[in-house]
Amino acid sequence: MPTSQLNNLIRMAQISSYDVQSKGANNIPDFKYEEASIVAKWNGNSKTYDKVTFKTGGMYGRSYDKVGFNLKFDKKFLNRKSFKLRPDSGDASKIRSKLCCDIANRIGLPSIQGTYARLYMNNEFWGLYVFMDSIKTSWIKQTFNPSEKEVTTLFQCKTGGFNFRSNSVYACINANDDYQHMSEFSSFVNAANNARNISDLEKIMDVDIFLKYLAFEWLIGSSDHFMIYGHNFNWYKRESDGKWVVIYYDYDNTFGNGASYSLWANKGLNQDGTGANRGNQPIYYSFADWEPNIPILKKLVFDNKNRFKQIVYDVLVQGFNPNILNPHINEIKSFLSPYVREDFTAKNGSLPGRINKAGSRTSSSYSNFEYNIENSVKNWISKKFDVACSNYGFSKTEILNQSSKFTPKPYDYTGTGSKPATTTTTEKPKTTTTSATAASSPKPSSAGKRYDIIKEGESKISAGWDNLSWGVESFRYDGEGNMINNVNADSWGAVSFKRNDSTKLGYGILYFKAKANVAGATLQVLVHTTNGERFTFGNVGISTSKMTEYNVVIDIDTNVKFDRISIQDATNSGLILTLNDIYYMDGATATTTKPITTTTTTTTTTIIKTTTSTPNTSMPTSTGGTRYDIIKAGDKKITTGWEDWSWGIKSYRFDSQGNMICNINANEWGAASFRRPGVRLGNGVLYFKAMANVSGATLNIYIHTVNDDYVYINKVENISNTKMTEYSVEFKLENNVKFNRISIQDSTNVGFTLTLNDVYYMDGATAVYKTTTTIKPTTTTTTTSVKPTTTTTTTTSVKPTTTTTTTTSVKPTTTTTTTTSVKPTTTTTTSVKPTTTTTTIITSVKPTTTTTTTTSVKPTTTTTTTITTSVKPTTTTTTTTTVKVTTTTTIKKTTTTVGPVPTSSGTRYDIIKSGDKKLSAGWEDWSWGLSSYRFDSKSNMVCYINEDEWGAASFKRPNVRLGNGILYFKARANVAGNSINIYVHAIDEDYIHIKTIENLSTEMTEYSVAIELKNNVKFNRISIQDANNTGFTLYLNDVYYMDGATTTTPKTTTTTTTTSKRTTTITTTKKITTTTTSVLVPTPAEGCKEVTKGYYPCGGLNYPDASPCCEEGFKCEYVNEFYSRCALILY
């Protein structure tokens, strides 16, 4: 590392405990250098890595004298790319992190690994560090090996407070910086809350892993994970079965370190009724004593005591007992001793790596290292083992005897080995066709270009191809190079291969050798186009006696290209499929001269005549198409592959009949919304069964295009309130528009209970609006005859309307005339609302004024709220609702001000740092009305704001409380004449208008806006809105907020303009006769000048200047003599 960078590192590392306490660890800038070179030496090996990102890391530990670091390698080191170098300054034993990792791995949990490293910086020794995995998306790819290139379902719970209560969702963040959506995790938490019992929970999470981690957490005495502080773990949605699995990290506060009885001082009785005399020594606490009465643990643990008891027994046998751990601890201690001595040996008066001179000095020493191991770690293990055996009536002798025979098995990251059902090709075959099946079936008459997929004898998939199989439990290669695939029944499994380069294939011939283990096995071949469509070619009967060569002609239009080939179990009964010598001849054509044998399959289709009476054109039936189940009748869940993106719904559940019961809130324009990533749906018909609990209920049907545009489709009126009734809606879109999300909305906005079932979409189906006979191929009879002198080759598309023995074109010739544009012409404030115009009120917090702005910020209750702390308020509450159209003349005063000039620095919160090309850590994107946004080469956030949607770039930071200060940002518009509104959103979600900036420059210009709020109002969200609602492209950069900064009085000029526009309002005014109080942050107690944030130090020898006054919801609790911490009030 260059000397200049090293000096910069030391300069930026000067962080005191006061800095962490006053600014927040997340808000202190990290040192980061992306061109570091690392020479790694291990076990006699040595390798140099360039372009390593080297940055400071840690949260509260940043205020210690020895600093931790995060490493991100450009290439894999030890099969990983991301690592942590942790000084673990608070752990005198230096073994807690390593020991906990070893236990977790031994007992079969998905876990990080831990070891040790000696760090040299520019040839200077910087000391001993714990060297650990860092759970990033790259770690998930390495361990779980998902098929998707982007990991978007890894969520890190870092800041504290997550406990499965619905309001704790945002204590976690999406670990993928490029995909900050929380909807999938929010749906998981909601589903967990709605679960009635452990069986419901097992449908959405790996319950056994979670229970084992809970038992592990209790036994190791952790005060820093799920049960106490609700952080230091990740949730990952496992691809193999769609279930969520928890993974812990950060183990320095274990074996009693940091576990003060004050954490439980106000708990009261336990959930199981015990705990009246738990005492003040946490080492003796039972599990019921230890957990702070978290509701979900009642369903998991206390309603299933025998199951949890068995898990505790397993953990004691497998990894937590003195006979296993004490010898292992002695080994680690013996290994570490010389390195710990070295780490505590000063050079030139300074200990190695202690670069933070402003930080708290590490009070440990080598003698403390020895003492803490023997009298703290080992003592905890011995006593806690006794406590656990006593609590559950276990025989210690039996456990130790069983433990001596136990053979550890690591966690199986491959799961079942099958790919998830989210793959868009898990489709039941729709037709039976005729195809040639013989060793001498068609050979190419033109050479074509050969693409090997599995070369005979190589025992691997050829370079250029990836295995994207689904429904395959496992596969292996035998001694002859055959790929043996165990295909599951009832999964429509397929062996699937996708090009991992830019190669695009066209018409040609697929060759492969195959054998099945069951008679009657049939395969069909699918190809997947580059735009997400699928086509099916040929049904092939497979030999059970020997490897036989087969070929299938892929006869598609010359303009259609594909990059993926799948060989599917066409009977869905499951089989062992053996494959070899698979290759594709791109561009080859087939000949039918002088064949030796040909099998002709005759298909008999049973025709069911269904007479459909259609009372009006909004209820079509359909023919053809590909079925996508969203809620299958009887399944009691949303079908795998679909995500719940509903809004405005208080809760939902599935009843005993498999109905999804949605409790839609009034005044929120709520909707049941379902999204399927990775698919591109087009014209077709939506079917669903529905019932409302009120008469006259009406639904709007919307689709959301792949670029997130909302498109109104139709309205379904008078939903039955007596019985489940089937409805259908035709989707007709112009310009080949594709979508991946469907919403069913309360169009009256009155709120009601909507019951749904049997929801599915027929993609590509043709609607029929009159009495008709629908052909459904439900019964197929197959006869086979051998004709040695004739060959019939038949291919068919994946979406046929009839079953024939002739060649069908890939694209059916049906012409559909569409009349609905992508953006409908109905008059709506925003395209997710019904056709009436709705006014949403945004009010200032000034108690003597009310600012009314017409905007569709989000569907909310349209009321004006004036916040005041007066005992007898005389202000007025104004309620505005839509009743009729009138013409209103509005007089608007525009104040032009010189940008505020700060007179005190305040605390800086970066939202978009110049050069970062992303939102800064801790901030979430809550924008609305944008068709999309991106970061350009200059790191500008480019926001494409839609017309007529009052769009805004909006940024929220959970768990902070911002007050008066100054917002700075650089901005420009793509065209002149645009204006922007600045809003802040209070903690209770009130919108507060701050300022309008008119005539936004078309060149990047820095703006600043003073935010002055009365009554100590706090906020955590800032929005920059299109004030004219005309739509434009907004460029933003270098956006940050100076919290606490004050300004000089700006010079102002005021102009008044009068405009007329049509609005829809009726105003009712009423006096408030009760006291209205809004106190969002507690006033510091007498003698306290500052308020300490939650989870931050609030006293102790290491933090003598910390304020003991904690923010609302937290209290200052003694941990040990060195520090106290603001702890979450849980009771």
XYZ file of N, CA and C in Angstrom, residues 100-101 104-105 108-113 133-136 139-140 153-158 205-214 216-217 224-227 230-238 243-251 411:
171
model
N -16.532 -20.706 18.853
C -17.948 -20.760 18.478
C -18.124 -21.220 17.033
N -17.242 -20.739 16.149
C -17.298 -21.221 14.762
C -17.101 -22.728 14.709
N -20.280 -24.529 15.983
C -21.376 -24.434 15.003
C -21.150 -25.387 13.835
N -19.918 -25.458 13.348
C -19.626 -26.368 12.237
C -19.733 -27.830 12.671
N -23.303 -29.220 12.821
C -24.037 -29.293 11.563
C -24.841 -28.073 11.203
N -24.425 -26.898 11.692
C -25.114 -25.671 11.319
C -24.424 -25.028 10.120
N -25.171 -24.314 9.266
C -24.506 -23.509 8.234
C -23.741 -22.393 8.927
N -22.460 -22.323 8.705
C -21.654 -21.445 9.554
C -20.435 -20.924 8.812
N -19.992 -19.761 9.256
C -18.711 -19.239 8.815
C -17.590 -20.046 9.467
N -16.367 -19.845 8.972
C -15.187 -20.494 9.526
C -14.329 -19.435 10.222
N -14.538 -15.747 7.794
C -15.421 -15.522 6.649
C -16.247 -14.270 6.867
N -16.629 -13.648 5.786
C -17.608 -12.577 5.815
C -18.798 -13.028 4.984
N -19.983 -13.027 5.588
C -21.166 -13.539 4.890
C -21.665 -12.484 3.926
N -21.226 -12.614 2.696
C -21.660 -11.758 1.601
C -22.327 -12.633 0.542
N -20.157 -15.399 -0.598
C -20.109 -16.560 0.307
C -21.289 -17.494 0.022
N -22.459 -16.919 -0.207
C -23.631 -17.725 -0.548
C -23.391 -18.486 -1.847
N -31.623 -12.619 -2.027
C -32.437 -12.999 -0.866
C -31.565 -13.277 0.357
N -30.464 -12.545 0.494
C -29.622 -12.614 1.689
C -29.819 -11.302 2.446
N -30.281 -11.406 3.691
C -30.581 -10.216 4.487
C -29.760 -10.246 5.776
N -29.062 -9.143 6.025
C -28.206 -9.036 7.204
C -28.911 -8.228 8.278
N -29.048 -8.821 9.461
C -29.640 -8.142 10.617
C -28.487 -7.666 11.487
N -28.135 -6.409 11.348
C -26.877 -5.891 11.872
C -27.060 -4.900 13.005
N -39.515 -21.759 6.690
C -38.147 -21.672 7.208
C -37.632 -23.051 7.591
N -36.320 -23.168 7.689
C -35.705 -24.388 8.196
C -35.763 -24.325 9.721
N -36.828 -24.880 10.269
C -37.094 -24.774 11.697
C -36.007 -25.459 12.519
N -35.553 -26.629 12.075
C -34.543 -27.356 12.848
C -33.246 -26.556 12.977
N -32.841 -25.884 11.913
C -31.626 -25.054 11.981
C -31.831 -23.900 12.948
N -32.987 -23.248 12.874
C -33.255 -22.122 13.773
C -33.281 -22.586 15.226
N -33.958 -23.701 15.508
C -34.009 -24.208 16.873
C -32.613 -24.586 17.377
N -31.811 -25.158 16.516
C -30.467 -25.546 16.922
C -29.611 -24.320 17.224
N -29.773 -23.277 16.402
C -29.054 -22.029 16.691
C -29.520 -21.407 18.010
N -30.820 -21.494 18.310
C -31.324 -20.963 19.577
C -30.736 -21.719 20.768
N -27.936 -23.395 20.771
C -26.522 -23.020 20.727
C -26.308 -21.647 21.362
N -27.158 -20.669 21.015
C -27.055 -19.314 21.557
C -27.182 -19.307 23.078
N -25.522 -11.336 22.300
C -25.324 -10.464 21.141
C -25.902 -11.063 19.863
N -26.951 -11.906 19.999
C -27.548 -12.498 18.806
C -29.068 -12.315 18.819
N -29.822 -13.330 18.431
C -31.256 -13.152 18.207
C -32.026 -12.798 19.471
N -31.799 -13.533 20.558
C -32.709 -13.425 21.694
C -32.559 -12.134 22.499
N -31.031 -8.993 19.119
C -31.664 -9.118 17.812
C -30.796 -8.702 16.643
N -29.523 -9.084 16.675
C -28.647 -8.772 15.535
C -27.505 -9.779 15.453
N -26.609 -9.549 14.484
C -25.459 -10.413 14.206
C -25.876 -11.782 13.643
N -26.788 -11.745 12.692
C -27.153 -12.961 11.964
C -27.703 -12.556 10.603
N -27.765 -13.518 9.711
C -28.312 -13.331 8.368
C -29.455 -14.306 8.169
N -30.405 -13.914 7.327
C -31.440 -14.822 6.830
C -31.252 -14.966 5.330
N -31.216 -16.208 4.866
C -31.048 -16.476 3.432
C -32.172 -17.398 2.965
N -32.814 -17.024 1.856
C -33.852 -17.877 1.282
C -33.173 -18.905 0.393
N -33.137 -20.130 0.887
C -32.424 -21.219 0.227
C -33.097 -21.570 -1.094
N -36.966 -22.262 1.343
C -37.112 -21.989 2.776
C -35.997 -21.065 3.251
N -36.327 -20.288 4.291
C -35.361 -19.363 4.871
C -34.517 -20.076 5.928
N -33.222 -19.788 5.916
C -32.299 -20.397 6.871
C -31.494 -19.282 7.538
N -31.265 -19.417 8.831
C -30.532 -18.397 9.593
C -29.066 -18.791 9.708
N -28.182 -17.791 9.700
C -26.741 -18.020 9.822
C -26.184 -16.946 10.759
N -25.612 -17.368 11.881
C -25.072 -16.431 12.865
C -23.633 -16.033 12.513
N -23.209 -14.893 13.087
C -21.800 -14.472 13.017
C -21.503 -13.578 14.225
N -20.243 -13.203 14.407
C -19.791 -12.276 15.466
C -19.977 -12.893 16.861
N -18.921 -13.537 17.336
C -19.036 -14.340 18.559
C -18.155 -13.864 19.709
N -22.829 -29.265 7.698
C -24.114 -28.899 7.095
C -24.075 -29.175 5.592
